[in-house]
Structures are given as C-alpha cells and as structure tokens.
Amino acid sequence: MKNKSTKIGSSPNKEIFVKSAVQLAIVLLASGGIASAQDATPAKAGEKAQEVQQVVVTSTGTRGSNRTVIDTPVPVDILSANELTKTAQASLDKALAFRVPSFNTVQTPVNDATSLLDPYEIRNMGPSRSLILINGKRKNSSALVYTQTSPGRGESGADISAIPQDAIKRIEVLRDGASAQYGSDAISGVVNIILKDNAEGTSITGRTGVTHEGDGKMQAISINHGMSLGDSGFINATIDFSKNGLSSRSGIVSARGEAATFGDGPSTFAADLAKVNTFLAKKPDAGNINGSPDTRAAKFLINSRYDFAGGASLYANAAYIDKKIDSYANYRTPYWRPTDYGLLHPSGTAYDGYVPGFLGNLKDYNATVGIKFDVADWTSDVSLTFGGNEQMYTVTNSVNRGMEDAYLAAVAAKTTPLPPHGQTRFDAGGSKFNHTVFNADFSKEISKGVSAYFGTEIRAEQYTLLAGEPASWLYSGADSYAGNTPTNSFTSTRSNYGVYGGTMFDVSSALVLDATARFERYSDFGNATIGKLSAKYKVNDEITLRSSVSTGFRAPSLHQIYTQKTQYSFSGGSIQVSGLASNVSAEATALGVPKLKAEKSTSFTLGLGYKPTKDTSMTLDYYNISLKDRIILGKEIKPSGDATAELDKILKAANIVSLSFFANALDSQTSGIDYVFNQRNIKLGDGKLAFNWSGNYSLKNERDGAVNNPAAIAKAGQSVLDITQEALMFTSRPKFKSIIGFDYDISDFNFSLNNTVFGPTRFRNADLDQNLEVVFKTKTVSDFSVNYQINKNMTLAFAINNMFNVTPSWKLQAAGDKAKGQAILNSTTLDYSGRTPTQIQSDNITFDQRYSMVTYDGSHFSQLGRMYALSLNYRF
C-alpha cells in the first residue's frame, strides 16, 4: 500500500503549502503534541479538521499499518521544522532541549573531547538509552564515550547535532520504551528525524548571532533545494555551513583559595599569597577560558525517492558533517607550572604560564538505500544502512613535562644520544565507530481493523581506538590531555541479528491493541527475548485512555567493553593519573570484574487524553522504567594501603594511582509524569493567540538495591559507586522541566514567547564534604522571537534567547549527616588561609571560583546568558 502522506507539502504552491501546514497544526491539537505548528494559519485550522486523517505517523511507535497521531496506542509528539527553527539554537540537540520537556542537554564548561558532542538524554536515562532514527532507520552511535565527570558518564549517544535543521521536515518523538520494535537502546524513547521531501523549490537562509557579552558570534548559511525526477520522484538536498565563535564565562579567582591549593601550607602562606596576587592582578580569571568552544561545521544531506510503475519505490538518503572545535584546558599558572621549559613564551619575555589548547575534528556520516514494494498484498521495505563517526584530537600550546625533564636529566648527565624534546603540538589519536545495518520489514492489513507485521535487522559494528604519536603519551603525556597509547589502541567488532513480529487490531471501534515480540542474538554476549503490549481505549469523543507494558534491553556497547586508556583529571590542586581498564583486560579479570551483559528493562505507561473542543487538547502520561544490571563507568578505585592486597598489587603493577572500569553495577527505578495542554485560536484583537504548556516531572530516579561490587574491591572496603557518581546519574538533571509558550499571529507577523522552567538539581561534587550537596536553583529562561513575512518569498526573523539574561546559580545545603553538614555551613571559623569552611567547600568545587557559575561539573542549563539571533530566509 503506497503511503500518500509523503506527498504532503511537496508542492511549492502556496495554497498546498498552507493546506499541509494546517493539517500538521490540527494533528498537534488532536494529539496533545508538545509543539504548536507555527507554519499553520490559525484562522483556517478549524476549517481543515476533517483532513486530520491524512497525516500519519509512518514509522514511529508501531510496526503495523499507518495510523494518525491520535490513533496511536502510545504517545507520539510532533515537532514541525518551523518549531525547531524558531528556537534560534545553533544545533538540533539544543533546539530539542527547548521544545521537549523530558529531553535534556547542556554544554559542559571544560571536558576535553566532550566539547565535540554534548551528552543528551530522555527522562534522565543517559544518552545510550534513547534511540535515534533517520526516516525510520537506526543512526550510528558516536565514537566518543564520556569518561569525565559529566552527564552521560560512561555512555555514548548518536550525534544528532550532525543533522542540518533545514533538512528536517518534522521530528516524531516516541515517549515510550520500544526495544521490541527497534532493538537495543530504545529504553527511554525514540527520536525519529523525518527529512524534507519537497520536489521543487529552493530555500536560502542566512543566520547571525551574538551573546550579550559580544562573544560567541555565530554566522551560518544554509541552502535547501528540491528537484523532481520527472513525475515519479524527487531529490532534496541541504548544504549548511556554520561558525560559532568562542565564548568564555570564567569567574574571578579566589586568591586565598589559589594560595592554599598550590602553596606549601601555613608556614609559607603569606609568600604564596603574594605570588598569587601578583599574577591575579594581571589575570583576575587566572587566564581561564571556559564556556563554549570555537566551532566550525560543514553539513551535507540528501534525501530522495523514485516511484516505479507498479507501486515500487526506491529511496535513499545520506548525510555528512565535518566539525572542528577549538577549546582550552585550564590555564597553567606560573605557581602551578613553574616552567614551560622555554618552549611556549616568546624569547626575551618573562614566563607567565600557559594555556593548553584542545583541537577536535569530528566526521559523522550515514547513508541508507532501500526499496518499498508490495508482494502478495504485503507492504515490504528492504534497506541497507551504513553510518560512522570519527574523532581525532590534537593538543596545542603544551609540553610533555616528563619528556622535558628526561631531556634535562640527560643533558646534566651528559648522556648520549639525547632523548627527543621541544615538542609543543601533539597528535593525541582518537576513535572511530561504524555500523552496517540490514532491515527487512513487512506488514499487511489482513482484514478490516487487523494488521500483522514482522521483520528482521542484521547489524555489524566496528569500534577502533587510534593511537597518538609517541610524544603525546610517553612519560606523563602531553600536559592537559595524554594521547592514546599503542597498547590501548585496537579494533573490536561484533554482529547481531534480530527478528520481530506482531499484530495490531481494532478489538472494537473504541479499543485498539498492539502486541510485539522480538528475539536478538549478539556474537559477543548472548541473546535477548522481549515483548510489548500497548492499548488505546476511546471512552467517548472527548476522552481517550492509553497504556503499554514492555520489556526491553540495551546491549553493552563496544565502547564499554573495550575502551582502555590513561586519563588525567584535576582534583585537590593536582593532576591525578588514573587508568580506565577495559572490561576484558587482565586487570579487570584479576579484580573479578564479570563480563558485561545486557541491561534489561521493564516499562509501564498509562495515559489520558482529553479533547473537549477542536481547539483544546490535554494529555497526561505516567511512566515507570525498571532497569536491571545497569552498566556504569565506576569511580576510580585507589590502593587500600595494604601492599599485600590484590587491589594494591594490580594498581602498582600498572603504575597508576587509581583504576576504573565498566560493570553491570546496579539496578535503578525511574518514574515520572509528562503533561501537555494546548489551546489554539484564541481571538485577540485582529489576530489569533495559541497557548501551550508541556512538562515533565520526575517522581523517582534512584538506585534500587545494593551496589554489585566485585569481590576484590568489596574486600578492600571500596565501591565502584560513590556519592558523586550516584548523584551524576540520578539527581544532576532537573527534577522537573516545564515549557510555557505563547504564539500570536497577526497580519504578516508571528510573535512567539517561550518560557522554559528548569527545576532544581542536586549534585555531590568530588572534593565536596560528604555531608554537603550542591543544589542548583529553579530558574526560568525566556525566549522571544518575531517573524515577519516580508513578501511571499522572504521571511525575516529576530530572536532573543534568554531575554532576561538568567544564569545558573546554586547553594550548598546539608546532606548525608545533616547535622555535620549544617555545622560546616554555620561555622565562621577561619583557617590559616583566612577562609570559612563554607568558602573552602565552594573553592573546592569551582576550582577556586574559575567555574563559579556552574561548578567544575556543569549545571542544568547554559551559562552563556542572553543571545541575539537574526535570520533571513528567501524561497524561490
């Protein structure tokens, strides 16, 4: 059966364009979608209500026959392309964060490779538990595994920022577990990116912007072009070039904190403080640069289809991004690093410290080719998808201190030949991931109201760690980021296949059931059998009930099984060297760390939809996700102090001060409520007003039961999970998030005001007293935009994001033993550095106030403040 919905909006004719946009607006009303379709004409929305059945969800949430959004037994939200554009955000992931309440992402202030790709998550479940699809086909994962203390630690996610926004027709967000339908990773939800399919017309968009500080300047140009392939097909292509300038929000550094951190104690404090003050008089922020890196990206995407006589359709799409970032590590002050060995400061000038640079180069690509056809009345879809992600890292303006010390020692000892030295730029290596996916999907309407479906997916994956040049990892490695060593760099592969089948049937005119079962087999860890049952019951014309129960799984990624590296991090005023041992390494085996197995989930949802009028809709959905054998990257395990203990022997043999690894360490429980309210066509003067209110509230997000520690670690009195890691997983994302939006259409103008309320987060930072926690306060970020239709071909848009310049703020409060914590907060006693206990704790978690706004580990929304954006779109 040919899907007629793909033709919607394909004509450049204005009448047809408005018609399709109105249809989309009505779908959003009917479904309680989180977004209002701004490209619709409100005055005409009521006239087109009868056409809602023509807009269907073609590939998200069900494998059965196509359904309209209001007919799906599970909640599916629609985001129009215009909704994404109006956020004026530089990338798709940031746009989604301001339109989908349960979707969270934030730019971390300084985390090396993390600056290439910010972690995101749905329902606080981590990036690896949200499945990303492009036109219904699985997108490849990133090659990056987050190993720093940032959200998403120990996980990987697909790079959705690689998709140019001007290539997107709409986005379908499934708020439900869907592993039975799509396989691994779809535990918290599915984001399906539907690409533009218009066969005619060209659209050119120029964008520019800047922050209120005058930095972070943005320039971008995007071209989208559609052309027909005779009367039977189309090619739609998008080219997007963008540049976002560096922005910095470093705080004023605490001199007393610096002197205490880098000094030699009470006896030398006065002299240490004098040295610090001399430097800070010239650089009050200690030369630090943290905020948002300089980013340059070139994106290309093409989407096409050709319809043959007889009903078969050949389709294809491909995307490619080349992204480069230029960021910085913490500035090495002269009292922290007393020399650069004469390599970095100009000859004849005084040494004043240095700031290492970090250059990242990311390439992400994916392509799908497939054919749809009918055979024996079965609608068939067979496709092949290839995708990959490659990241390479370079350290600049830095030194290998161990190599320079070895050189000086050889000179002093008159040893020949002298070892190499003098290098200030280092190729640190990188990582690659790619997959090849074969899909075959079949569905048939067996009888009126009954459809059956089945299919298979076969996938091959490859993950490679690439070694850096010797100077990047020899001795102590490049200062700020040591390269991958040859012993830790290799290629790993695996394959899997899955088969699924199910039935969707209308039990009655009011009740719809959908049942799916799936079997998966992986070459490296075993099998998984899962299922899902969902239902929708229409009580009357106004009230609809829906529910689902499902089991799911997430396969351990190749990154989690095989990543092994030496990692450098800042703690307590010094750089700590720790080892990340692969799950199959000799060290992990010696510690008794079990081989990784799949995470297993059980999900339950219950929803209510209420639509009293054609212009009013409300939905309320409860969800509960139970996750077993959750994979985490544990905290760094340190020596116990007993030289005879197995743990201490392993660490000593590896010449590292601590060791971390991946393990199925815990179970978790996550539950919450999603709510949506939409009201449209409110008469206001000569225009129409639309109001929407959507949100997510987390009822529970916590560990369930004891931590599963390997015997050797438990015997040493340690655990892979500490209060910092636990807070990072469960409380470092907003307790709630709500989006309150107003849209007003009058004449050729559209005015939009969106207010995003970020609820509180709680965090137990490293180096913070165990009886305290950081609480980021609830804040509301308001975005305003105005769109002016200059003529039928040209639109001018102006946006002020975060118009009231709201920035994160936090406080310390008692936790753990609250009496001890409160005693710290109440104390006014000064230590030798002249700081109160509260100030000492504050300095500990902000690196002496360098990260005063967000602490060293980031916050619940961006610290950049107000941003201005201007765009001009021309269509012909």
PDB file of N, CA and C in Angstrom, residues 727-760:
ATOM      1  N   ALA A 727      24.984  10.720  42.302  1.00  0.00           N
ATOM      2  CA  ALA A 727      24.307  11.989  42.040  1.00  0.00           C
ATOM      3  C   ALA A 727      24.355  12.333  40.552  1.00  0.00           C
ATOM      4  N   LEU A 728      25.463  12.017  39.917  1.00  0.00           N
ATOM      5  CA  LEU A 728      25.610  12.301  38.489  1.00  0.00           C
ATOM      6  C   LEU A 728      24.541  11.576  37.683  1.00  0.00           C
ATOM      7  N   MET A 729      24.217  10.353  38.066  1.00  0.00           N
ATOM      8  CA  MET A 729      23.229   9.568  37.337  1.00  0.00           C
ATOM      9  C   MET A 729      21.792   9.935  37.681  1.00  0.00           C
ATOM     10  N   PHE A 730      21.531  10.280  38.939  1.00  0.00           N
ATOM     11  CA  PHE A 730      20.144  10.331  39.386  1.00  0.00           C
ATOM     12  C   PHE A 730      19.607  11.708  39.762  1.00  0.00           C
ATOM     13  N   THR A 731      20.445  12.636  40.155  1.00  0.00           N
ATOM     14  CA  THR A 731      19.903  13.921  40.625  1.00  0.00           C
ATOM     15  C   THR A 731      20.512  15.133  39.932  1.00  0.00           C
ATOM     16  N   SER A 732      21.439  14.927  38.985  1.00  0.00           N
ATOM     17  CA  SER A 732      22.111  16.066  38.350  1.00  0.00           C
ATOM     18  C   SER A 732      21.324  16.646  37.183  1.00  0.00           C
ATOM     19  N   ARG A 733      20.184  16.061  36.842  1.00  0.00           N
ATOM     20  CA  ARG A 733      19.294  16.600  35.823  1.00  0.00           C
ATOM     21  C   ARG A 733      18.067  17.195  36.511  1.00  0.00           C
ATOM     22  N   PRO A 734      17.357  18.111  35.870  1.00  0.00           N
ATOM     23  CA  PRO A 734      16.251  18.802  36.535  1.00  0.00           C
ATOM     24  C   PRO A 734      15.192  17.854  37.109  1.00  0.00           C
ATOM     25  N   LYS A 735      14.769  18.158  38.322  1.00  0.00           N
ATOM     26  CA  LYS A 735      13.674  17.419  38.939  1.00  0.00           C
ATOM     27  C   LYS A 735      12.414  17.568  38.104  1.00  0.00           C
ATOM     28  N   PHE A 736      12.237  18.719  37.517  1.00  0.00           N
ATOM     29  CA  PHE A 736      11.133  18.939  36.592  1.00  0.00           C
ATOM     30  C   PHE A 736      11.553  19.965  35.558  1.00  0.00           C
ATOM     31  N   LYS A 737      10.877  19.951  34.433  1.00  0.00           N
ATOM     32  CA  LYS A 737      11.073  20.960  33.390  1.00  0.00           C
ATOM     33  C   LYS A 737       9.728  21.241  32.758  1.00  0.00           C
ATOM     34  N   SER A 738       9.437  22.512  32.571  1.00  0.00           N
ATOM     35  CA  SER A 738       8.153  22.905  32.016  1.00  0.00           C
ATOM     36  C   SER A 738       8.366  23.966  30.951  1.00  0.00           C
ATOM     37  N   ILE A 739       7.603  23.872  29.876  1.00  0.00           N
ATOM     38  CA  ILE A 739       7.690  24.832  28.776  1.00  0.00           C
ATOM     39  C   ILE A 739       6.328  25.490  28.605  1.00  0.00           C
ATOM     40  N   ILE A 740       6.288  26.791  28.757  1.00  0.00           N
ATOM     41  CA  ILE A 740       5.057  27.562  28.642  1.00  0.00           C
ATOM     42  C   ILE A 740       5.217  28.508  27.458  1.00  0.00           C
ATOM     43  N   GLY A 741       4.408  28.306  26.437  1.00  0.00           N
ATOM     44  CA  GLY A 741       4.598  29.049  25.198  1.00  0.00           C
ATOM     45  C   GLY A 741       3.358  29.792  24.737  1.00  0.00           C
ATOM     46  N   PHE A 742       3.583  30.949  24.139  1.00  0.00           N
ATOM     47  CA  PHE A 742       2.528  31.753  23.538  1.00  0.00           C
ATOM     48  C   PHE A 742       2.920  32.077  22.102  1.00  0.00           C
ATOM     49  N   ASP A 743       1.958  31.961  21.194  1.00  0.00           N
ATOM     50  CA  ASP A 743       2.182  32.354  19.804  1.00  0.00           C
ATOM     51  C   ASP A 743       1.031  33.235  19.352  1.00  0.00           C
ATOM     52  N   TYR A 744       1.386  34.350  18.747  1.00  0.00           N
ATOM     53  CA  TYR A 744       0.374  35.300  18.307  1.00  0.00           C
ATOM     54  C   TYR A 744       0.606  35.622  16.838  1.00  0.00           C
ATOM     55  N   ASP A 745      -0.416  35.349  16.029  1.00  0.00           N
ATOM     56  CA  ASP A 745      -0.348  35.625  14.598  1.00  0.00           C
ATOM     57  C   ASP A 745      -1.256  36.792  14.267  1.00  0.00           C
ATOM     58  N   ILE A 746      -0.699  37.813  13.633  1.00  0.00           N
ATOM     59  CA  ILE A 746      -1.485  38.952  13.195  1.00  0.00           C
ATOM     60  C   ILE A 746      -0.877  39.492  11.909  1.00  0.00           C
ATOM     61  N   SER A 747      -1.685  39.616  10.899  1.00  0.00           N
ATOM     62  CA  SER A 747      -1.227  40.101   9.605  1.00  0.00           C
ATOM     63  C   SER A 747      -0.044  39.255   9.140  1.00  0.00           C
ATOM     64  N   ASP A 748       1.067  39.888   8.817  1.00  0.00           N
ATOM     65  CA  ASP A 748       2.251  39.169   8.334  1.00  0.00           C
ATOM     66  C   ASP A 748       3.262  38.878   9.439  1.00  0.00           C
ATOM     67  N   PHE A 749       2.842  39.020  10.689  1.00  0.00           N
ATOM     68  CA  PHE A 749       3.742  38.845  11.816  1.00  0.00           C
ATOM     69  C   PHE A 749       3.349  37.633  12.657  1.00  0.00           C
ATOM     70  N   ASN A 750       4.354  36.977  13.208  1.00  0.00           N
ATOM     71  CA  ASN A 750       4.165  35.966  14.231  1.00  0.00           C
ATOM     72  C   ASN A 750       5.074  36.313  15.399  1.00  0.00           C
ATOM     73  N   PHE A 751       4.480  36.416  16.584  1.00  0.00           N
ATOM     74  CA  PHE A 751       5.238  36.696  17.800  1.00  0.00           C
ATOM     75  C   PHE A 751       5.203  35.453  18.676  1.00  0.00           C
ATOM     76  N   SER A 752       6.351  35.072  19.185  1.00  0.00           N
ATOM     77  CA  SER A 752       6.443  33.852  19.981  1.00  0.00           C
ATOM     78  C   SER A 752       7.203  34.132  21.280  1.00  0.00           C
ATOM     79  N   LEU A 753       6.636  33.671  22.376  1.00  0.00           N
ATOM     80  CA  LEU A 753       7.296  33.777  23.678  1.00  0.00           C
ATOM     81  C   LEU A 753       7.266  32.406  24.332  1.00  0.00           C
ATOM     82  N   ASN A 754       8.432  31.843  24.587  1.00  0.00           N
ATOM     83  CA  ASN A 754       8.532  30.547  25.252  1.00  0.00           C
ATOM     84  C   ASN A 754       9.322  30.697  26.540  1.00  0.00           C
ATOM     85  N   ASN A 755       8.768  30.155  27.602  1.00  0.00           N
ATOM     86  CA  ASN A 755       9.414  30.195  28.913  1.00  0.00           C
ATOM     87  C   ASN A 755       9.715  28.769  29.351  1.00  0.00           C
ATOM     88  N   THR A 756      10.975  28.452  29.500  1.00  0.00           N
ATOM     89  CA  THR A 756      11.395  27.112  29.907  1.00  0.00           C
ATOM     90  C   THR A 756      11.830  27.145  31.358  1.00  0.00           C
ATOM     91  N   VAL A 757      11.111  26.409  32.186  1.00  0.00           N
ATOM     92  CA  VAL A 757      11.407  26.363  33.619  1.00  0.00           C
ATOM     93  C   VAL A 757      12.279  25.149  33.893  1.00  0.00           C
ATOM     94  N   PHE A 758      13.489  25.385  34.333  1.00  0.00           N
ATOM     95  CA  PHE A 758      14.411  24.307  34.694  1.00  0.00           C
ATOM     96  C   PHE A 758      14.337  24.096  36.198  1.00  0.00           C
ATOM     97  N   GLY A 759      13.855  22.937  36.589  1.00  0.00           N
ATOM     98  CA  GLY A 759      13.713  22.634  38.002  1.00  0.00           C
ATOM     99  C   GLY A 759      15.052  22.427  38.682  1.00  0.00           C
ATOM    100  N   PRO A 760      15.051  22.240  39.982  1.00  0.00           N
ATOM    101  CA  PRO A 760      16.298  22.128  40.732  1.00  0.00           C
ATOM    102  C   PRO A 760      17.037  20.829  40.443  1.00  0.00           C
TER     103      PRO A 760
END
